[in-house]
XYZ file of C-alpha atoms in Angstrom:
618
model
C 48.065 8.462 -26.273
C 45.872 11.174 -27.701
C 42.417 11.816 -26.294
C 39.478 12.427 -28.531
C 37.911 15.851 -28.378
C 34.346 16.244 -27.261
C 31.871 18.608 -28.962
C 29.393 20.197 -26.599
C 25.682 20.440 -25.925
C 24.172 23.571 -24.407
C 20.621 24.242 -23.299
C 19.312 27.686 -24.116
C 16.485 29.176 -22.061
C 16.693 26.260 -19.633
C 16.001 27.383 -16.087
C 17.370 25.553 -13.081
C 13.802 24.947 -11.911
C 11.911 22.005 -13.366
C 8.131 22.172 -13.596
C 5.088 20.574 -15.138
C 3.527 22.562 -17.931
C 0.213 22.133 -16.142
C 1.445 23.159 -12.693
C 0.355 26.394 -11.018
C 2.726 29.242 -10.340
C 5.332 30.829 -12.611
C 5.356 29.828 -16.230
C 7.610 26.971 -17.309
C 10.721 27.878 -19.301
C 10.431 28.019 -23.037
C 11.445 24.946 -24.991
C 15.231 24.744 -25.239
C 17.110 25.175 -28.463
C 20.235 23.292 -29.380
C 23.048 25.502 -30.671
C 26.180 23.506 -30.033
C 27.080 20.561 -27.860
C 28.482 20.843 -24.339
C 28.737 17.843 -22.022
C 29.180 19.076 -18.440
C 28.570 15.622 -17.023
C 31.129 13.751 -19.137
C 33.401 12.402 -16.431
C 36.172 10.966 -18.501
C 37.611 10.962 -21.974
C 38.239 7.602 -23.560
C 41.759 7.195 -24.859
C 42.889 5.161 -27.796
C 45.996 4.655 -29.861
C 46.390 4.380 -33.625
C 47.438 0.854 -34.587
C 51.198 0.754 -35.165
C 52.094 -2.787 -34.143
C 50.610 -6.055 -32.986
C 51.254 -4.954 -29.386
C 49.271 -1.739 -29.690
C 46.646 -3.586 -31.714
C 46.136 -6.039 -28.869
C 46.115 -3.180 -26.359
C 43.455 -1.321 -28.339
C 41.278 -4.431 -28.470
C 41.422 -4.590 -24.671
C 40.506 -0.901 -24.332
C 37.571 -1.277 -26.733
C 36.383 -4.418 -24.950
C 36.452 -2.596 -21.613
C 34.491 0.346 -23.003
C 31.929 -1.990 -24.581
C 31.570 -3.828 -21.271
C 31.012 -0.477 -19.575
C 27.942 0.119 -21.755
C 26.636 -3.423 -21.401
C 26.855 -3.173 -17.609
C 24.495 -0.188 -17.703
C 21.680 -2.663 -18.314
C 19.653 -3.098 -15.156
C 17.106 -5.794 -15.947
C 14.546 -4.119 -18.190
C 16.022 -0.655 -17.519
C 19.294 1.187 -17.977
C 20.893 2.734 -14.903
C 24.244 4.252 -14.077
C 26.180 6.987 -12.310
C 25.561 10.317 -14.055
C 27.305 12.674 -11.641
C 30.457 12.537 -9.577
C 30.005 12.345 -5.827
C 29.631 8.659 -4.981
C 32.535 7.173 -3.115
C 34.065 4.316 -5.068
C 31.892 4.897 -8.152
C 32.911 6.614 -11.375
C 30.562 8.257 -13.863
C 29.510 5.727 -16.492
C 26.145 7.042 -17.717
C 27.702 9.741 -19.896
C 25.920 11.689 -22.647
C 27.853 9.760 -25.281
C 26.748 6.436 -23.789
C 23.150 7.643 -23.533
C 23.164 8.814 -27.146
C 24.345 5.403 -28.339
C 21.640 3.651 -26.301
C 18.912 6.042 -27.490
C 19.997 5.580 -31.111
C 19.905 1.797 -30.724
C 16.441 1.982 -29.141
C 15.177 4.204 -31.962
C 16.490 1.773 -34.559
C 14.919 -1.139 -32.700
C 11.536 0.645 -32.647
C 11.717 1.303 -36.390
C 12.676 -2.317 -37.165
C 9.882 -3.618 -34.933
C 7.262 -1.449 -36.636
C 8.501 -2.461 -40.086
C 8.347 -6.147 -39.158
C 4.869 -5.675 -37.702
C 3.489 -3.761 -40.690
C 5.470 -5.536 -43.391
C 6.611 -2.312 -45.030
C 8.971 0.639 -44.458
C 7.764 3.207 -41.914
C 8.182 6.955 -41.752
C 7.724 9.611 -39.080
C 8.203 7.235 -36.146
C 7.339 9.260 -33.043
C 9.066 8.826 -29.682
C 8.423 10.833 -26.498
C 10.819 11.536 -23.641
C 9.918 12.390 -20.058
C 12.221 12.855 -17.100
C 12.224 13.192 -13.329
C 13.824 16.290 -11.735
C 17.387 14.934 -11.397
C 20.001 17.579 -12.084
C 21.694 15.430 -14.749
C 18.440 15.328 -16.704
C 18.946 18.336 -19.028
C 22.323 17.197 -20.375
C 21.309 13.553 -20.776
C 18.001 14.568 -22.395
C 19.869 16.262 -25.218
C 21.882 13.078 -25.695
C 18.614 11.112 -25.983
C 17.283 13.586 -28.537
C 20.506 13.307 -30.539
C 20.439 9.504 -30.520
C 16.788 9.251 -31.500
C 17.247 11.838 -34.248
C 20.262 9.946 -35.585
C 18.061 6.841 -35.758
C 15.525 8.821 -37.815
C 12.800 9.304 -35.190
C 10.644 12.363 -34.540
C 11.135 13.345 -30.891
C 8.620 14.863 -28.455
C 9.791 16.402 -25.183
C 7.304 15.884 -22.318
C 9.543 17.672 -19.796
C 9.001 16.724 -16.150
C 6.865 13.581 -16.205
C 6.231 10.227 -14.566
C 7.104 6.748 -15.792
C 3.438 5.657 -16.140
C 2.684 8.848 -18.072
C 5.402 8.007 -20.578
C 3.751 4.673 -21.336
C 0.305 6.269 -21.485
C 1.652 8.783 -24.009
C 1.785 5.865 -26.476
C -1.946 5.211 -26.016
C -3.944 8.348 -25.154
C -5.088 10.540 -28.059
C -4.154 12.859 -29.611
C -0.576 11.874 -28.706
C -0.377 8.071 -29.189
C 3.377 7.998 -29.865
C 5.035 4.864 -31.238
C 7.370 4.603 -28.244
C 8.536 6.475 -25.184
C 11.544 6.797 -22.882
C 11.453 7.836 -19.235
C 14.686 9.199 -17.785
C 14.840 8.258 -14.110
C 16.723 6.197 -11.563
C 13.687 5.750 -9.318
C 14.611 6.052 -5.616
C 18.395 5.916 -6.130
C 20.614 8.894 -5.129
C 20.694 12.145 -7.096
C 24.004 11.095 -8.660
C 22.307 8.253 -10.564
C 20.095 8.337 -13.615
C 18.687 5.865 -16.090
C 16.285 5.046 -18.905
C 13.051 3.058 -19.082
C 11.648 2.054 -22.461
C 8.060 1.642 -23.669
C 6.076 0.801 -26.770
C 2.320 0.557 -27.120
C 2.660 -3.044 -25.888
C 4.245 -2.019 -22.592
C 7.728 -1.972 -21.108
C 10.589 -3.734 -22.833
C 11.801 -7.071 -21.486
C 15.300 -7.681 -20.129
C 16.482 -9.685 -23.194
C 15.416 -6.868 -25.526
C 17.178 -4.223 -23.415
C 20.248 -6.463 -23.357
C 20.247 -6.532 -27.168
C 19.811 -2.749 -27.343
C 22.707 -2.189 -24.931
C 24.842 -4.652 -26.906
C 24.229 -2.730 -30.114
C 24.864 0.549 -28.267
C 28.187 -0.829 -26.998
C 29.310 -1.458 -30.578
C 28.247 2.046 -31.630
C 30.003 3.531 -28.609
C 33.227 1.657 -29.349
C 33.218 2.844 -32.952
C 32.301 6.456 -32.221
C 33.833 6.638 -28.725
C 33.088 10.059 -27.161
C 31.853 11.837 -30.261
C 28.352 13.194 -29.781
C 26.101 14.669 -32.451
C 26.341 18.418 -32.936
C 23.300 18.752 -35.152
C 19.781 17.404 -34.642
C 18.062 16.681 -37.939
C 14.706 16.490 -36.164
C 14.616 18.874 -33.165
C 12.294 17.799 -30.330
C 8.803 19.235 -30.071
C 7.751 20.324 -26.578
C 4.359 18.892 -25.547
C 2.137 19.001 -22.466
C 1.028 15.428 -21.956
C 0.773 15.520 -18.165
C -2.476 17.521 -18.306
C -4.047 14.808 -20.472
C -2.768 12.059 -18.169
C -4.092 13.869 -15.067
C -7.504 14.294 -16.699
C -7.505 10.561 -17.450
C -6.988 9.801 -13.750
C -9.688 12.302 -12.716
C -12.168 10.771 -15.142
C -11.519 7.281 -13.738
C -12.314 8.478 -10.207
C -15.444 10.380 -11.235
C -16.834 7.520 -13.303
C -16.079 4.761 -10.781
C -17.340 6.685 -7.737
C -20.361 8.112 -9.579
C -21.157 10.312 -6.576
C -24.906 10.817 -6.182
C -24.599 14.435 -4.988
C -21.499 15.949 -6.591
C -20.278 13.956 -9.555
C -17.590 16.461 -10.575
C -16.108 16.739 -7.070
C -16.393 13.235 -5.565
C -13.553 13.891 -3.102
C -15.281 16.817 -1.441
C -15.077 16.357 2.333
C -11.926 14.179 2.198
C -8.495 15.316 3.270
C -5.620 13.560 1.530
C -1.948 14.181 2.298
C 0.544 13.620 -0.547
C 4.283 13.230 0.021
C 5.942 13.530 -3.403
C 9.475 13.405 -1.991
C 10.511 16.273 -4.322
C 10.095 13.905 -7.269
C 7.604 13.976 -10.137
C 4.465 13.232 -8.097
C 3.382 16.748 -7.133
C 0.985 16.915 -10.087
C -1.273 14.384 -8.351
C -2.058 16.996 -5.701
C -2.952 20.048 -7.770
C -4.009 18.430 -11.038
C -5.969 15.443 -9.713
C -7.007 15.702 -6.048
C -7.578 19.457 -5.813
C -9.699 19.491 -8.978
C -11.851 16.679 -7.589
C -12.626 18.658 -4.437
C -10.159 17.096 -1.976
C -8.474 19.085 0.795
C -4.710 18.542 0.349
C -3.517 20.921 3.071
C -0.507 19.500 4.868
C 0.983 17.769 1.806
C 4.764 17.405 1.771
C 7.676 18.013 -0.605
C 5.608 18.687 -3.711
C 8.155 20.895 -5.480
C 10.488 18.963 -7.789
C 14.086 19.088 -6.587
C 16.621 16.761 -8.187
C 18.833 16.786 -5.088
C 16.013 15.203 -3.002
C 16.866 17.274 0.100
C 14.251 15.912 2.520
C 14.368 12.132 2.197
C 14.676 9.359 -0.366
C 11.524 9.414 -2.559
C 10.580 5.837 -1.806
C 7.430 4.307 -0.262
C 9.700 1.775 1.467
C 11.748 4.525 3.140
C 11.078 4.737 6.882
C 11.588 8.505 7.006
C 9.153 9.085 4.137
C 6.484 6.950 5.791
C 7.082 8.468 9.252
C 6.736 12.049 7.977
C 3.571 11.144 6.082
C 2.142 9.356 9.107
C 2.819 12.432 11.289
C 1.122 14.715 8.742
C -1.942 12.439 8.548
C -2.340 12.381 12.328
C -1.644 16.094 12.770
C -4.242 17.053 10.165
C -6.730 14.278 11.007
C -6.578 13.319 7.335
C -8.407 10.440 5.693
C -5.419 9.150 3.751
C -1.701 9.706 3.225
C 0.084 8.929 -0.032
C 3.823 8.399 -0.618
C 5.216 8.302 -4.159
C 8.635 7.298 -5.375
C 10.552 9.634 -7.683
C 8.940 8.629 -10.981
C 5.548 7.571 -9.534
C 5.533 3.980 -10.732
C 5.393 2.953 -7.043
C 3.399 4.190 -4.070
C 2.462 3.445 -0.496
C -0.286 4.812 1.740
C -1.070 5.665 5.359
C -4.595 5.036 6.675
C -6.662 7.445 8.759
C -5.287 5.978 11.990
C -1.698 6.600 10.929
C -0.866 2.995 10.029
C 1.703 2.733 7.208
C 0.575 0.412 4.400
C 3.393 -0.801 2.164
C 5.088 -4.092 1.317
C 2.867 -7.117 2.063
C 0.219 -4.851 3.605
C -0.179 -2.879 0.391
C -0.441 -6.085 -1.632
C -3.090 -7.328 0.812
C -5.042 -4.068 0.526
C -5.011 -4.144 -3.263
C -5.891 -7.857 -3.204
C -8.909 -7.160 -1.008
C -10.100 -4.450 -3.415
C -9.497 -6.490 -6.576
C -11.069 -9.681 -5.187
C -14.281 -7.744 -4.466
C -14.424 -6.828 -8.142
C -13.087 -10.109 -9.562
C -13.827 -13.041 -7.234
C -11.479 -15.989 -7.646
C -8.859 -14.101 -9.620
C -5.168 -15.036 -9.470
C -2.766 -12.539 -7.928
C 0.919 -12.664 -8.874
C 3.599 -11.444 -6.457
C 7.323 -11.861 -6.148
C 8.484 -14.800 -4.052
C 9.510 -12.666 -1.044
C 5.957 -12.299 0.249
C 4.851 -13.936 3.487
C 2.992 -17.170 4.129
C 0.395 -14.992 5.880
C -0.248 -13.036 2.668
C -0.938 -16.288 0.823
C -3.462 -17.214 3.539
C -5.034 -13.721 3.317
C -5.544 -14.082 -0.441
C -6.797 -17.675 -0.407
C -9.161 -16.981 2.511
C -10.880 -14.460 0.231
C -11.205 -16.952 -2.601
C -8.189 -15.804 -4.590
C -5.210 -17.714 -5.928
C -1.677 -16.632 -5.069
C 1.117 -17.158 -7.601
C 4.645 -16.715 -6.214
C 7.127 -15.799 -8.928
C 10.514 -14.315 -9.699
C 11.639 -11.086 -8.055
C 11.620 -8.108 -10.433
C 8.575 -6.008 -11.288
C 8.890 -6.766 -15.002
C 8.980 -10.503 -14.240
C 5.877 -10.271 -12.046
C 3.915 -8.196 -14.563
C 4.886 -10.353 -17.522
C 3.828 -13.461 -15.595
C 0.370 -11.946 -15.171
C 0.189 -11.184 -18.886
C 1.172 -14.758 -19.770
C -1.298 -16.291 -17.308
C -4.119 -14.322 -18.898
C -2.966 -15.486 -22.318
C -3.066 -19.077 -21.010
C -6.643 -18.655 -19.783
C -5.922 -18.041 -16.078
C -7.727 -14.840 -15.090
C -5.143 -12.608 -13.378
C -6.129 -9.058 -12.458
C -3.361 -7.962 -10.067
C 0.431 -8.248 -10.187
C 2.471 -6.711 -7.365
C 5.965 -6.661 -5.963
C 6.793 -6.006 -2.304
C 8.692 -2.886 -3.426
C 5.375 -1.171 -4.268
C 5.241 -1.842 -8.009
C 1.654 -2.773 -8.772
C -0.038 -3.419 -12.110
C -3.663 -4.117 -12.969
C -5.114 -5.875 -15.988
C -7.682 -3.083 -16.330
C -4.866 -0.527 -16.686
C -2.869 -2.081 -19.538
C -0.739 -4.155 -17.115
C 1.087 -0.914 -16.258
C 2.831 -0.476 -12.910
C 1.394 2.931 -12.091
C 1.695 4.192 -8.519
C -0.830 6.963 -9.161
C -3.409 4.571 -10.621
C -2.991 2.256 -7.651
C -3.736 5.185 -5.324
C -6.737 6.026 -7.514
C -8.093 2.511 -6.857
C -7.597 2.949 -3.101
C -9.263 6.376 -3.115
C -12.269 5.017 -5.021
C -12.660 2.242 -2.424
C -12.324 4.773 0.411
C -15.093 6.966 -1.027
C -17.343 3.967 -1.659
C -16.944 2.833 1.965
C -17.906 6.312 3.151
C -20.975 6.361 0.915
C -21.966 2.985 2.380
C -21.852 4.495 5.872
C -18.491 3.184 7.085
C -16.036 5.432 8.944
C -13.408 2.734 9.497
C -11.096 3.749 6.669
C -9.209 1.595 4.184
C -7.001 0.060 6.875
C -9.960 -2.001 8.067
C -9.746 -4.083 4.886
C -6.515 -5.730 6.084
C -7.118 -5.908 9.835
C -6.920 -9.725 9.792
C -3.597 -9.868 7.911
C -1.044 -11.597 10.101
C 2.598 -10.557 10.043
C 5.583 -12.926 10.098
C 7.091 -13.247 13.544
C 10.586 -12.767 12.147
C 11.904 -11.402 8.870
C 15.449 -10.538 7.772
C 17.364 -9.589 4.642
C 21.128 -10.123 4.398
C 23.619 -9.617 1.575
C 26.624 -11.615 0.366
C 28.985 -9.662 -1.870
C 30.461 -11.601 -4.784
C 34.257 -11.709 -4.609
C 35.079 -11.016 -8.239
C 35.875 -8.418 -10.859
C 32.626 -6.729 -12.027
C 32.703 -8.398 -15.453
C 32.745 -11.892 -13.904
C 30.399 -11.231 -10.963
C 27.200 -12.249 -12.740
C 28.579 -15.627 -13.789
C 30.008 -16.369 -10.335
C 26.728 -15.363 -8.674
C 24.781 -17.666 -10.970
C 27.115 -20.545 -10.158
C 26.640 -20.015 -6.416
C 22.841 -19.954 -6.630
C 22.739 -23.008 -8.886
C 24.880 -24.830 -6.335
C 22.316 -23.833 -3.680
C 19.559 -25.419 -5.779
C 21.652 -28.554 -6.253
C 22.227 -28.930 -2.496
C 18.487 -28.737 -1.813
C 17.531 -31.177 -4.563
C 20.133 -33.674 -3.323
C 18.684 -33.510 0.211
C 21.795 -32.073 1.835
C 19.664 -29.441 3.627
C 17.218 -31.488 5.675
C 13.677 -30.131 5.755
C 14.332 -27.708 2.862
C 12.341 -28.062 -0.353
C 12.204 -25.870 -3.449
C 8.853 -24.064 -3.463
C 6.447 -24.210 -6.381
C 3.090 -22.966 -7.631
C 1.697 -25.749 -9.789
C -1.620 -24.081 -10.631
C 0.318 -21.262 -12.285
C 2.913 -23.497 -13.925
C 5.767 -22.295 -11.721
C 8.296 -24.759 -10.348
C 11.863 -25.084 -9.046
C 11.820 -22.498 -6.290
C 9.330 -20.117 -7.945
C 11.799 -19.473 -10.784
C 11.106 -21.777 -13.718
C 7.986 -21.723 -15.886
C 6.794 -25.258 -16.566
C 4.317 -24.366 -19.308
C 4.978 -24.614 -23.045
C 6.358 -21.079 -23.393
C 8.687 -20.375 -20.435
C 9.945 -16.829 -20.022
C 13.681 -16.167 -20.271
C 15.485 -15.966 -16.921
C 17.308 -12.658 -16.307
C 18.744 -13.489 -12.866
C 19.023 -16.686 -10.839
C 16.963 -17.005 -7.645
C 15.277 -19.753 -5.634
C 12.810 -19.912 -2.754
C 12.827 -22.930 -0.438
C 10.208 -23.712 2.196
C 11.591 -24.916 5.531
C 9.879 -27.511 7.724
C 10.594 -29.580 10.819
C 8.749 -32.295 12.742
C 7.642 -29.971 15.535
C 6.174 -27.064 13.523
C 5.643 -28.337 9.987
C 6.402 -25.547 7.528
C 7.475 -22.642 9.698
C 9.423 -20.446 7.293
C 11.176 -19.940 4.001
C 14.463 -18.726 2.542
C 15.017 -16.954 -0.775
C 18.394 -16.468 -2.476
C 18.526 -13.982 -5.324
C 21.230 -12.608 -7.535
C 20.969 -8.825 -7.596
C 20.743 -7.196 -11.012
C 21.744 -3.844 -9.471
C 24.956 -4.772 -7.661
C 27.456 -7.670 -7.524
C 25.868 -9.448 -4.576
C 23.353 -12.092 -3.575
C 20.351 -11.124 -1.429
C 19.204 -13.556 1.258
C 15.631 -13.155 2.535
C 14.355 -15.284 5.423
C 10.993 -15.352 7.212
C 9.814 -17.453 10.145
C 6.588 -17.954 12.085
C 8.418 -19.330 15.162
C 10.868 -17.619 17.552
C 14.491 -18.090 16.544
C 13.515 -19.560 13.194
C 15.388 -17.028 11.053
C 18.599 -17.582 12.987
C 18.241 -21.356 12.759
C 17.691 -21.177 8.985
C 20.667 -18.822 8.584
C 22.944 -21.139 10.559
C 21.933 -24.067 8.364
C 22.640 -21.972 5.263
C 26.104 -21.157 6.567
C 27.129 -24.546 7.957
C 25.437 -26.974 5.566
C 25.806 -25.021 2.334
C 28.194 -22.049 2.280
C 31.006 -23.673 4.281
C 30.320 -27.211 3.111
C 30.389 -26.251 -0.564
C 33.325 -23.841 -0.327
C 31.147 -20.936 -1.416
C 32.625 -18.860 1.407
C 35.630 -18.472 -0.935
C 33.415 -16.975 -3.654
C 31.053 -14.956 -1.441
C 31.653 -12.567 1.445
C 29.520 -14.219 4.153
C 30.339 -11.772 6.967
C 26.699 -10.632 7.321
C 25.577 -14.267 7.469
C 28.210 -15.013 10.131
C 27.286 -12.001 12.223
C 23.548 -12.742 12.220
C 23.964 -16.482 12.779
C 26.049 -15.862 15.906
C 24.004 -12.941 17.290
C 21.990 -13.543 20.434
């Protein structure tokens, strides 16, 4: 069979170093120019045969179906993610420039259709911005995005190195106010991965919309196969938005602190350590903290490096938190900050070196928000502890447990506000946190801004305890585990098989086959059936099956919970268990194995080796 040929994309005047236009030091490279098309990251050529018989016709249909499935599988909830570089054992490159171009073109067309439907007339000069993290596959895939958007008829603006929250804010802050934006990132995943996040002025796209965009892209990809545009009708315009975004964050701090002695430098006298993990977060040091008077000596890994040589840029990463903790203690700093690659998540370390992430970070933000908005509802994913619920309710707040997935959690907060339930904070245990006051945007930098403001206010009130004192009465679960069950299936059937397994789990609980287990709910927030199903008049679409069950016995009452969730990243099911009594997690796991997995025959569909190993461990 003959392979198609691939035109190429080349980047002129594109240095190997990535930088913010507003960063200090050597000047950033000049905007690139597109002269031809060269795809260094295209890992495979897609073969096809001209139709000569019914046999080859049927064969070609299979090949096209497989290639279309390849594009559809790039959907990752409300994002697109895939392998952009070779180097991962057992994984082939699937996020190729040709695939990215098809997705970008489909997104551009969707934006244009949406604006035309909204305005009731044809639209012209639709403007879309693109930012990226420092991954080494970024330059090649960026050109593919530009080509796709230009093919759709959009005007394209290149923000260069940026953060995910900044991309959304580029649709709102003047004089930019683009119609839509794309952020190219794969968050904390390895350097070989990359992906796309999509925004309009209304916020991030939902999973069903991204599914439709990827479906349309799959059809384009199948028709065009590996051909990529060689000419851009509308070349991208290079812009410096990050300076505007940084000024926005500085202004928020100055206005909210309103320092009585030095308004322009409210962080004077504070030392704050930033660990950017070689991602996009370095700007927060020199363009926010330094300009507000903070001492940032001792900060870590501020230079962008798409190979992430020091540690995974992730506030949940133990190495990242340990290095930040050591720097805080060594420098006697007031606060440590850890960002993920694209700065939509963060974690902190208090002045005593205590890491604050996961439930602790949610508790800290809850304490701050409940001071400002007494009685507000706080939405989290359903993997948070019973102790966190007590922490929130003890302070007069309401805790809504909901589906895992930051987009799910944020959208639930939006819908609750629309239904008249005041909801000011939405957070996931992963560190994604969104506030009503900040356009319901999960912005790791803005969350740190809120914590810094509270820290300065406490100091002005005469307290030297630090922000960690706000969560000193938060209890921790006695036991907590997470296990995985791989789905035994071809990739294209894994999602369906995983859904079947989790629905069977729900059925077993509802039929009383697991004694003392009951699907959890949150009636005040119209959430039922294991914190998955909306029971109001406008339920949100379900992107992945998951259920939380509370576990009780006669001796302890409710002593723990179990949560089964179908992963949208990989073909597996995550099992989270927490217990407030010794041996509770093991007891719950044994019941899961004996009374559900083995009894239902699901051990033939799922690899339960991790469950077996933990259940039998001493």
